[in-house]
Amino acid sequence: MSTSYLPATTDSIAQALEAKNPSDAISILYRILENPSSSPESLRIKEQAITNLSDLLRQENRAEELRSLLTLLRPFFALIPKAKTAKIVRGIIDAVAKIPGTSDLQISLCKEMVQWTRAEKRTFLRQRVEARLAALLMENKEYSEALNLLSGLIKEVRRLDDKLLLVDIDLLESKLHFSLRNLPKAKAALTAARTAANAIYVPPAQQGTIDLQSGILHAEEKDYKTAYSYFFEAFEAFNALEDPRAVFSLKYMLLCKIMVSQADDVAGIISSKAGLQYVGPELDAMKAVADAHAKRSLKLFETALRDFKAQLEEDPIVHRHLSSLYDTLLEQNLCRLIEPFSRVEIAHIADLIELSVDHVEKKLSQMILDKKFAGTLDQGAGCLVIFDEPKTDAIYPATLETISNVGKVVDSLYVRSAKIMA
């Protein structure tokens, strides 16, 4: 960085744009920012220089320099309106976020900015940076710290009645409680977000996020039809905005179809006009699962899980539902295989279903305890013994009903005799 500054003019900006390589352009922009002039025109040119500089540093993956830039600009922030300061700060934090592998740097940067905004009494900016910090902490799985930060922030924002920020924070709180498996609190926070959103105009991206979270919570309660409707709404919003989250909304729509045993619809949705835009590993993974479900094949199911590990097992929402689907498929297949037998070797069942003996034995014992069928495991002989379902004798419920009716008659006679005696 040169020690001699450049005049804050459009010619200097043009010089930076015409530079042969990014390093020269970055050097020129730094020299513009060193100009001590504080005239309105100079300030406007410097704002443009900051925007260009943050874009160049992002393209060059120089995250540490973006962090230093925020510290360097603090005297400049005193000369411009607070709204413009907030826009620049959030823009630089967004630029750092676009550089891969910078989550720890983003957290420390947000913490620094929170301290600075407290000292400068910039409440509006501090609340937004704190909300961003809470989201980063949640992504980093630091749930308790994120929850402590949000609890204080929610009270403060509710007092100020900043509805748009309140929607963001309530939505974030819902995601946080969902990550902690606290479904009632996640639903309560989502309801609060919807209530705040109904009072104001909410941007389509934000409405899509609310619908996506609603779908996730309904799917968690096994209400897949309602979840599908919310995922569809979210998909339409994100698709119109060309938001990358559209493919995840579509993926969850397909998951809902599989979970309600409508796997045949999956291929139709993927081959539709909207679905064809997003053909890729995410949709291929769901198609493989749908094919396995349609054929009731555990082997195909396990192949899909292995081939698309990143899309299925590493997505916590999909993984949770597919685990229950796998268990259901396994139980159905085992019940179908053991039906003709009264006594059968566990190894034979394992061969038929193409799974390990230990895995099959564990699942059979679980099914016996859950009373899915009557039987016992003879581990000495390595066999499963299946009992006939005990036939319930109709005389017992009939007797109980007769006694109950006699009791009612006696009570009625007692009431009548009491009236006569009176």
GROMACS .gro file of C-alpha atoms in nm:
model
  422
    1MET     CA    1   0.000   0.000   0.000
    2SER     CA    2   0.146   0.333  -0.105
    3THR     CA    3   0.187   0.620   0.145
    4SER     CA    4   0.081   0.890  -0.106
    5TYR     CA    5  -0.294   0.927  -0.134
    6LEU     CA    6  -0.495   0.981  -0.453
    7PRO     CA    7  -0.768   1.242  -0.505
    8ALA     CA    8  -1.118   1.111  -0.427
    9THR     CA    9  -1.256   1.157  -0.779
   10THR     CA   10  -1.428   0.946  -1.043
   11ASP     CA   11  -1.100   0.947  -1.240
   12SER     CA   12  -0.926   0.766  -0.953
   13ILE     CA   13  -1.206   0.506  -0.942
   14ALA     CA   14  -1.174   0.464  -1.321
   15GLN     CA   15  -0.797   0.419  -1.278
   16ALA     CA   16  -0.861   0.136  -1.032
   17LEU     CA   17  -1.108  -0.029  -1.269
   18GLU     CA   18  -0.859  -0.011  -1.556
   19ALA     CA   19  -0.572  -0.162  -1.350
   20LYS     CA   20  -0.410  -0.465  -1.514
   21ASN     CA   21  -0.426  -0.690  -1.208
   22PRO     CA   22  -0.634  -0.700  -0.887
   23SER     CA   23  -0.337  -0.614  -0.660
   24ASP     CA   24  -0.281  -0.282  -0.842
   25ALA     CA   25  -0.654  -0.201  -0.827
   26ILE     CA   26  -0.663  -0.278  -0.452
   27SER     CA   27  -0.357  -0.052  -0.395
   28ILE     CA   28  -0.521   0.237  -0.585
   29LEU     CA   29  -0.847   0.202  -0.389
   30TYR     CA   30  -0.659   0.204  -0.056
   31ARG     CA   31  -0.483   0.527  -0.164
   32ILE     CA   32  -0.822   0.687  -0.242
   33LEU     CA   33  -0.942   0.597   0.110
   34GLU     CA   34  -0.629   0.764   0.260
   35ASN     CA   35  -0.739   1.100   0.116
   36PRO     CA   36  -0.817   1.328   0.417
   37SER     CA   37  -1.084   1.529   0.231
   38SER     CA   38  -1.432   1.515   0.389
   39SER     CA   39  -1.636   1.706   0.128
   40PRO     CA   40  -1.971   1.545   0.026
   41GLU     CA   41  -1.831   1.449  -0.318
   42SER     CA   42  -1.517   1.294  -0.163
   43LEU     CA   43  -1.728   1.094   0.082
   44ARG     CA   44  -1.947   0.964  -0.203
   45ILE     CA   45  -1.640   0.856  -0.406
   46LYS     CA   46  -1.489   0.688  -0.096
   47GLU     CA   47  -1.813   0.489  -0.044
   48GLN     CA   48  -1.786   0.365  -0.402
   49ALA     CA   49  -1.417   0.283  -0.345
   50ILE     CA   50  -1.508   0.079  -0.033
   51THR     CA   51  -1.769  -0.122  -0.230
   52ASN     CA   52  -1.520  -0.193  -0.511
   53LEU     CA   53  -1.242  -0.276  -0.266
   54SER     CA   54  -1.454  -0.523  -0.065
   55ASP     CA   55  -1.559  -0.696  -0.392
   56LEU     CA   56  -1.195  -0.727  -0.506
   57LEU     CA   57  -1.075  -0.857  -0.168
   58ARG     CA   58  -1.358  -1.113  -0.170
   59GLN     CA   59  -1.263  -1.229  -0.522
   60GLU     CA   60  -0.901  -1.264  -0.406
   61ASN     CA   61  -1.013  -1.456  -0.091
   62ARG     CA   62  -0.834  -1.204   0.135
   63ALA     CA   63  -1.063  -1.239   0.436
   64GLU     CA   64  -0.812  -1.101   0.692
   65GLU     CA   65  -0.773  -0.782   0.485
   66LEU     CA   66  -1.151  -0.735   0.484
   67ARG     CA   67  -1.142  -0.760   0.863
   68SER     CA   68  -0.860  -0.501   0.878
   69LEU     CA   69  -1.057  -0.279   0.639
   70LEU     CA   70  -1.344  -0.253   0.889
   71THR     CA   71  -1.101  -0.135   1.159
   72LEU     CA   72  -0.935   0.107   0.914
   73LEU     CA   73  -1.271   0.264   0.819
   74ARG     CA   74  -1.382   0.351   1.176
   75PRO     CA   75  -1.273   0.719   1.152
   76PHE     CA   76  -1.454   0.740   0.814
   77PHE     CA   77  -1.777   0.606   0.972
   78ALA     CA   78  -1.786   0.913   1.200
   79LEU     CA   79  -1.821   1.135   0.889
   80ILE     CA   80  -2.113   0.958   0.720
   81PRO     CA   81  -2.476   0.892   0.826
   82LYS     CA   82  -2.541   0.591   1.053
   83ALA     CA   83  -2.761   0.422   0.789
   84LYS     CA   84  -2.475   0.429   0.536
   85THR     CA   85  -2.234   0.297   0.801
   86ALA     CA   86  -2.471   0.007   0.868
   87LYS     CA   87  -2.493  -0.070   0.495
   88ILE     CA   88  -2.110  -0.070   0.452
   89VAL     CA   89  -2.047  -0.282   0.766
   90ARG     CA   90  -2.308  -0.541   0.667
   91GLY     CA   91  -2.173  -0.542   0.310
   92ILE     CA   92  -1.818  -0.619   0.430
   93ILE     CA   93  -1.942  -0.892   0.669
   94ASP     CA   94  -2.139  -1.042   0.375
   95ALA     CA   95  -1.823  -1.030   0.162
   96VAL     CA   96  -1.629  -1.226   0.428
   97ALA     CA   97  -1.917  -1.479   0.446
   98LYS     CA   98  -1.878  -1.552   0.072
   99ILE     CA   99  -1.518  -1.665   0.125
  100PRO     CA  100  -1.515  -2.040   0.209
  101GLY     CA  101  -1.377  -2.163   0.543
  102THR     CA  102  -1.412  -1.831   0.729
  103SER     CA  103  -1.680  -1.917   0.990
  104ASP     CA  104  -1.443  -1.861   1.288
  105LEU     CA  105  -1.320  -1.534   1.136
  106GLN     CA  106  -1.681  -1.419   1.083
  107ILE     CA  107  -1.765  -1.492   1.449
  108SER     CA  108  -1.465  -1.296   1.581
  109LEU     CA  109  -1.537  -1.012   1.333
  110CYS     CA  110  -1.900  -0.987   1.447
  111LYS     CA  111  -1.791  -0.988   1.814
  112GLU     CA  112  -1.548  -0.702   1.742
  113MET     CA  113  -1.820  -0.504   1.563
  114VAL     CA  114  -2.067  -0.562   1.851
  115GLN     CA  115  -1.812  -0.412   2.097
  116TRP     CA  116  -1.750  -0.115   1.864
  117THR     CA  117  -2.123  -0.048   1.809
  118ARG     CA  118  -2.184  -0.060   2.187
  119ALA     CA  119  -1.907   0.196   2.244
  120GLU     CA  120  -2.042   0.417   1.961
  121LYS     CA  121  -2.407   0.372   2.077
  122ARG     CA  122  -2.515   0.247   1.733
  123THR     CA  123  -2.811   0.037   1.850
  124PHE     CA  124  -2.968  -0.030   1.507
  125LEU     CA  125  -2.644  -0.174   1.364
  126ARG     CA  126  -2.553  -0.363   1.684
  127GLN     CA  127  -2.885  -0.552   1.688
  128ARG     CA  128  -2.837  -0.667   1.328
  129VAL     CA  129  -2.476  -0.770   1.385
  130GLU     CA  130  -2.581  -0.962   1.700
  131ALA     CA  131  -2.853  -1.142   1.500
  132ARG     CA  132  -2.589  -1.234   1.241
  133LEU     CA  133  -2.354  -1.350   1.519
  134ALA     CA  134  -2.628  -1.573   1.668
  135ALA     CA  135  -2.684  -1.733   1.324
  136LEU     CA  136  -2.310  -1.799   1.287
  137LEU     CA  137  -2.288  -1.949   1.637
  138MET     CA  138  -2.581  -2.179   1.553
  139GLU     CA  139  -2.408  -2.294   1.230
  140ASN     CA  140  -2.096  -2.358   1.442
  141LYS     CA  141  -2.310  -2.570   1.680
  142GLU     CA  142  -2.245  -2.332   1.974
  143TYR     CA  143  -2.611  -2.350   2.070
  144SER     CA  144  -2.602  -2.231   2.434
  145GLU     CA  145  -2.407  -1.913   2.346
  146ALA     CA  146  -2.641  -1.841   2.053
  147LEU     CA  147  -2.949  -1.892   2.274
  148ASN     CA  148  -2.814  -1.658   2.546
  149LEU     CA  149  -2.743  -1.391   2.285
  150LEU     CA  150  -3.089  -1.426   2.126
  151SER     CA  151  -3.286  -1.420   2.454
  152GLY     CA  152  -3.155  -1.072   2.541
  153LEU     CA  153  -3.184  -0.948   2.184
  154ILE     CA  154  -3.551  -1.056   2.149
  155LYS     CA  155  -3.655  -0.858   2.460
  156GLU     CA  156  -3.473  -0.549   2.334
  157VAL     CA  157  -3.617  -0.566   1.980
  158ARG     CA  158  -3.973  -0.630   2.108
  159ARG     CA  159  -3.943  -0.314   2.318
  160LEU     CA  160  -3.840  -0.116   2.009
  161ASP     CA  161  -4.111  -0.292   1.800
  162ASP     CA  162  -3.878  -0.341   1.500
  163LYS     CA  163  -4.102  -0.594   1.322
  164LEU     CA  164  -3.869  -0.682   1.033
  165LEU     CA  165  -3.576  -0.763   1.262
  166LEU     CA  166  -3.816  -0.942   1.499
  167VAL     CA  167  -3.921  -1.178   1.216
  168ASP     CA  168  -3.551  -1.259   1.154
  169ILE     CA  169  -3.478  -1.320   1.521
  170ASP     CA  170  -3.791  -1.531   1.589
  171LEU     CA  171  -3.714  -1.741   1.282
  172LEU     CA  172  -3.357  -1.788   1.400
  173GLU     CA  173  -3.480  -1.886   1.747
  174SER     CA  174  -3.713  -2.144   1.589
  175LYS     CA  175  -3.421  -2.298   1.395
  176LEU     CA  176  -3.209  -2.297   1.710
  177HIS     CA  177  -3.472  -2.478   1.922
  178PHE     CA  178  -3.528  -2.726   1.637
  179SER     CA  179  -3.153  -2.801   1.634
  180LEU     CA  180  -3.177  -2.864   2.011
  181ARG     CA  181  -3.477  -3.100   1.947
  182ASN     CA  182  -3.712  -2.874   2.144
  183LEU     CA  183  -4.012  -2.889   1.910
  184PRO     CA  184  -4.271  -2.700   2.125
  185LYS     CA  185  -4.040  -2.395   2.160
  186ALA     CA  186  -3.946  -2.413   1.790
  187LYS     CA  187  -4.318  -2.400   1.699
  188ALA     CA  188  -4.384  -2.114   1.943
  189ALA     CA  189  -4.097  -1.907   1.796
  190LEU     CA  190  -4.222  -1.975   1.441
  191THR     CA  191  -4.574  -1.862   1.540
  192ALA     CA  192  -4.423  -1.540   1.681
  193ALA     CA  193  -4.234  -1.489   1.351
  194ARG     CA  194  -4.557  -1.537   1.151
  195THR     CA  195  -4.746  -1.295   1.378
  196ALA     CA  196  -4.479  -1.025   1.330
  197ALA     CA  197  -4.467  -1.097   0.953
  198ASN     CA  198  -4.845  -1.051   0.919
  199ALA     CA  199  -4.817  -0.692   1.046
  200ILE     CA  200  -4.564  -0.579   0.782
  201TYR     CA  201  -4.452  -0.638   0.423
  202VAL     CA  202  -4.209  -0.929   0.425
  203PRO     CA  203  -3.965  -0.971   0.132
  204PRO     CA  204  -4.033  -1.289  -0.076
  205ALA     CA  205  -3.702  -1.447   0.035
  206GLN     CA  206  -3.797  -1.404   0.400
  207GLN     CA  207  -4.148  -1.543   0.338
  208GLY     CA  208  -3.989  -1.843   0.165
  209THR     CA  209  -3.766  -1.899   0.471
  210ILE     CA  210  -4.073  -1.893   0.700
  211ASP     CA  211  -4.253  -2.147   0.476
  212LEU     CA  212  -3.944  -2.369   0.463
  213GLN     CA  213  -3.917  -2.374   0.844
  214SER     CA  214  -4.294  -2.443   0.873
  215GLY     CA  215  -4.255  -2.741   0.639
  216ILE     CA  216  -3.962  -2.877   0.840
  217LEU     CA  217  -4.160  -2.859   1.168
  218HIS     CA  218  -4.472  -3.021   1.016
  219ALA     CA  219  -4.258  -3.299   0.868
  220GLU     CA  220  -4.107  -3.356   1.212
  221GLU     CA  221  -4.464  -3.415   1.343
  222LYS     CA  222  -4.522  -3.668   1.058
  223ASP     CA  223  -4.777  -3.434   0.896
  224TYR     CA  224  -4.619  -3.480   0.553
  225LYS     CA  225  -4.912  -3.351   0.345
  226THR     CA  226  -4.911  -3.010   0.518
  227ALA     CA  227  -4.530  -3.008   0.509
  228TYR     CA  228  -4.542  -3.069   0.131
  229SER     CA  229  -4.768  -2.762   0.087
  230TYR     CA  230  -4.524  -2.540   0.280
  231PHE     CA  231  -4.221  -2.676   0.092
  232PHE     CA  232  -4.402  -2.607  -0.235
  233GLU     CA  233  -4.469  -2.244  -0.131
  234ALA     CA  234  -4.104  -2.204  -0.030
  235PHE     CA  235  -3.989  -2.359  -0.359
  236GLU     CA  236  -4.202  -2.118  -0.564
  237ALA     CA  237  -4.062  -1.816  -0.373
  238PHE     CA  238  -3.697  -1.927  -0.401
  239ASN     CA  239  -3.738  -2.039  -0.764
  240ALA     CA  240  -3.869  -1.693  -0.864
  241LEU     CA  241  -3.568  -1.532  -0.690
  242GLU     CA  242  -3.322  -1.792  -0.831
  243ASP     CA  243  -3.221  -1.858  -0.470
  244PRO     CA  244  -2.998  -2.170  -0.422
  245ARG     CA  245  -3.232  -2.284  -0.142
  246ALA     CA  246  -3.492  -2.373  -0.410
  247VAL     CA  247  -3.324  -2.709  -0.471
  248PHE     CA  248  -3.348  -2.796  -0.099
  249SER     CA  249  -3.720  -2.704  -0.091
  250LEU     CA  250  -3.773  -2.931  -0.393
  251LYS     CA  251  -3.569  -3.207  -0.227
  252TYR     CA  252  -3.789  -3.190   0.086
  253MET     CA  253  -4.103  -3.195  -0.134
  254LEU     CA  254  -3.982  -3.524  -0.282
  255LEU     CA  255  -3.903  -3.654   0.069
  256CYS     CA  256  -4.265  -3.587   0.175
  257LYS     CA  257  -4.395  -3.778  -0.129
  258ILE     CA  258  -4.175  -4.078  -0.038
  259MET     CA  259  -4.281  -4.068   0.328
  260VAL     CA  260  -4.655  -4.085   0.237
  261SER     CA  261  -4.585  -4.384   0.006
  262GLN     CA  262  -4.633  -4.181  -0.314
  263ALA     CA  263  -4.284  -4.256  -0.447
  264ASP     CA  264  -4.429  -4.292  -0.800
  265ASP     CA  265  -4.491  -3.913  -0.808
  266VAL     CA  266  -4.120  -3.835  -0.757
  267ALA     CA  267  -4.018  -3.899  -1.120
  268GLY     CA  268  -4.305  -3.678  -1.243
  269ILE     CA  269  -4.202  -3.384  -1.020
  270ILE     CA  270  -3.835  -3.413  -1.125
  271SER     CA  271  -3.926  -3.421  -1.496
  272SER     CA  272  -4.161  -3.119  -1.466
  273LYS     CA  273  -4.056  -2.781  -1.609
  274ALA     CA  274  -3.957  -2.645  -1.265
  275GLY     CA  275  -3.782  -2.968  -1.160
  276LEU     CA  276  -3.563  -2.995  -1.471
  277GLN     CA  277  -3.386  -2.667  -1.376
  278TYR     CA  278  -3.247  -2.832  -1.062
  279VAL     CA  279  -3.145  -3.176  -1.191
  280GLY     CA  280  -2.830  -3.277  -1.006
  281PRO     CA  281  -2.703  -3.493  -0.718
  282GLU     CA  282  -2.969  -3.366  -0.470
  283LEU     CA  283  -3.259  -3.481  -0.689
  284ASP     CA  284  -3.076  -3.794  -0.809
  285ALA     CA  285  -3.041  -3.898  -0.442
  286MET     CA  286  -3.417  -3.863  -0.380
  287LYS     CA  287  -3.496  -4.050  -0.704
  288ALA     CA  288  -3.273  -4.340  -0.591
  289VAL     CA  289  -3.453  -4.351  -0.254
  290ALA     CA  290  -3.794  -4.337  -0.426
  291ASP     CA  291  -3.698  -4.630  -0.654
  292ALA     CA  292  -3.582  -4.834  -0.353
  293HIS     CA  293  -3.906  -4.755  -0.166
  294ALA     CA  294  -4.124  -4.843  -0.466
  295LYS     CA  295  -3.947  -5.181  -0.501
  296ARG     CA  296  -3.942  -5.236  -0.121
  297SER     CA  297  -3.572  -5.316  -0.161
  298LEU     CA  298  -3.345  -5.266   0.140
  299LYS     CA  299  -3.039  -5.341  -0.073
  300LEU     CA  300  -3.125  -5.057  -0.316
  301PHE     CA  301  -3.200  -4.833  -0.016
  302GLU     CA  302  -2.858  -4.899   0.138
  303THR     CA  303  -2.692  -4.848  -0.204
  304ALA     CA  304  -2.864  -4.507  -0.233
  305LEU     CA  305  -2.748  -4.410   0.118
  306ARG     CA  306  -2.392  -4.512   0.032
  307ASP     CA  307  -2.379  -4.352  -0.315
  308PHE     CA  308  -2.540  -4.024  -0.204
  309LYS     CA  309  -2.398  -3.995   0.147
  310ALA     CA  310  -2.344  -3.615   0.125
  311GLN     CA  311  -2.702  -3.552   0.003
  312LEU     CA  312  -2.881  -3.795   0.238
  313GLU     CA  313  -2.686  -3.874   0.556
  314GLU     CA  314  -2.517  -3.534   0.592
  315ASP     CA  315  -2.849  -3.347   0.558
  316PRO     CA  316  -2.990  -3.378   0.916
  317ILE     CA  317  -3.353  -3.327   0.808
  318VAL     CA  318  -3.348  -3.592   0.534
  319HIS     CA  319  -3.137  -3.831   0.743
  320ARG     CA  320  -3.384  -3.827   1.035
  321HIS     CA  321  -3.683  -3.915   0.816
  322LEU     CA  322  -3.499  -4.173   0.606
  323SER     CA  323  -3.388  -4.352   0.925
  324SER     CA  324  -3.754  -4.406   1.024
  325LEU     CA  325  -3.838  -4.504   0.661
  326TYR     CA  326  -3.554  -4.761   0.662
  327ASP     CA  327  -3.683  -4.911   0.989
  328THR     CA  328  -4.037  -4.935   0.849
  329LEU     CA  329  -3.911  -5.102   0.529
  330LEU     CA  330  -3.697  -5.345   0.729
  331GLU     CA  331  -3.991  -5.441   0.955
  332GLN     CA  332  -4.223  -5.495   0.656
  333ASN     CA  333  -3.966  -5.713   0.479
  334LEU     CA  334  -3.894  -5.919   0.791
  335CYS     CA  335  -4.265  -5.975   0.862
  336ARG     CA  336  -4.315  -6.090   0.500
  337LEU     CA  337  -4.018  -6.332   0.520
  338ILE     CA  338  -4.103  -6.496   0.855
  339GLU     CA  339  -4.477  -6.534   0.781
  340PRO     CA  340  -4.456  -6.892   0.636
  341PHE     CA  341  -4.241  -7.026   0.923
  342SER     CA  342  -4.304  -7.143   1.277
  343ARG     CA  343  -3.931  -7.195   1.339
  344VAL     CA  344  -3.651  -7.057   1.119
  345GLU     CA  345  -3.277  -7.000   1.143
  346ILE     CA  346  -3.181  -6.632   1.182
  347ALA     CA  347  -2.892  -6.688   0.938
  348HIS     CA  348  -3.145  -6.799   0.672
  349ILE     CA  349  -3.351  -6.480   0.717
  350ALA     CA  350  -3.029  -6.275   0.700
  351ASP     CA  351  -2.940  -6.447   0.369
  352LEU     CA  352  -3.285  -6.381   0.225
  353ILE     CA  353  -3.283  -6.013   0.322
  354GLU     CA  354  -2.910  -5.972   0.240
  355LEU     CA  355  -2.813  -5.817   0.575
  356SER     CA  356  -2.575  -5.922   0.855
  357VAL     CA  357  -2.697  -6.181   1.111
  358ASP     CA  358  -2.628  -5.945   1.406
  359HIS     CA  359  -2.831  -5.665   1.247
  360VAL     CA  360  -3.127  -5.896   1.172
  361GLU     CA  361  -3.116  -6.055   1.521
  362LYS     CA  362  -3.117  -5.712   1.688
  363LYS     CA  363  -3.411  -5.595   1.476
  364LEU     CA  364  -3.613  -5.914   1.540
  365SER     CA  365  -3.567  -5.883   1.918
  366GLN     CA  366  -3.681  -5.519   1.898
  367MET     CA  367  -3.990  -5.620   1.696
  368ILE     CA  368  -4.078  -5.891   1.952
  369LEU     CA  369  -4.052  -5.639   2.237
  370ASP     CA  370  -4.267  -5.393   2.037
  371LYS     CA  371  -4.524  -5.676   1.989
  372LYS     CA  372  -4.504  -5.657   1.610
  373PHE     CA  373  -4.536  -6.038   1.617
  374ALA     CA  374  -4.547  -6.313   1.884
  375GLY     CA  375  -4.224  -6.510   1.912
  376THR     CA  376  -3.894  -6.567   2.087
  377LEU     CA  377  -3.527  -6.592   1.990
  378ASP     CA  378  -3.355  -6.924   2.066
  379GLN     CA  379  -2.999  -6.791   2.070
  380GLY     CA  380  -2.848  -7.129   2.158
  381ALA     CA  381  -2.978  -7.280   1.835
  382GLY     CA  382  -2.963  -6.950   1.644
  383CYS     CA  383  -3.333  -6.974   1.559
  384LEU     CA  384  -3.644  -6.760   1.568
  385VAL     CA  385  -3.953  -6.935   1.707
  386ILE     CA  386  -4.283  -6.780   1.595
  387PHE     CA  387  -4.598  -6.841   1.799
  388ASP     CA  388  -4.952  -6.841   1.666
  389GLU     CA  389  -5.143  -6.528   1.754
  390PRO     CA  390  -5.345  -6.611   2.068
  391LYS     CA  391  -5.717  -6.613   1.986
  392THR     CA  392  -5.917  -6.389   2.214
  393ASP     CA  393  -6.221  -6.561   2.363
  394ALA     CA  394  -6.534  -6.356   2.293
  395ILE     CA  395  -6.696  -6.471   2.619
  396TYR     CA  396  -6.486  -6.239   2.838
  397PRO     CA  397  -6.574  -5.906   2.674
  398ALA     CA  398  -6.939  -6.023   2.648
  399THR     CA  399  -6.944  -6.104   3.022
  400LEU     CA  400  -6.795  -5.765   3.111
  401GLU     CA  401  -7.057  -5.590   2.898
  402THR     CA  402  -7.339  -5.790   3.066
  403ILE     CA  403  -7.209  -5.701   3.416
  404SER     CA  404  -7.185  -5.336   3.313
  405ASN     CA  405  -7.545  -5.336   3.186
  406VAL     CA  406  -7.669  -5.510   3.505
  407GLY     CA  407  -7.489  -5.240   3.709
  408LYS     CA  408  -7.672  -4.966   3.515
  409VAL     CA  409  -8.009  -5.138   3.571
  410VAL     CA  410  -7.943  -5.169   3.948
  411ASP     CA  411  -7.843  -4.799   3.965
  412SER     CA  412  -8.163  -4.700   3.781
  413LEU     CA  413  -8.382  -4.911   4.017
  414TYR     CA  414  -8.206  -4.760   4.319
  415VAL     CA  415  -8.282  -4.406   4.198
  416ARG     CA  416  -8.650  -4.495   4.140
  417SER     CA  417  -8.690  -4.663   4.481
  418ALA     CA  418  -8.529  -4.358   4.648
  419LYS     CA  419  -8.791  -4.134   4.479
  420ILE     CA  420  -9.080  -4.366   4.595
  421MET     CA  421  -8.950  -4.373   4.954
  422ALA     CA  422  -8.922  -3.993   4.954
   0.00000   0.00000   0.00000
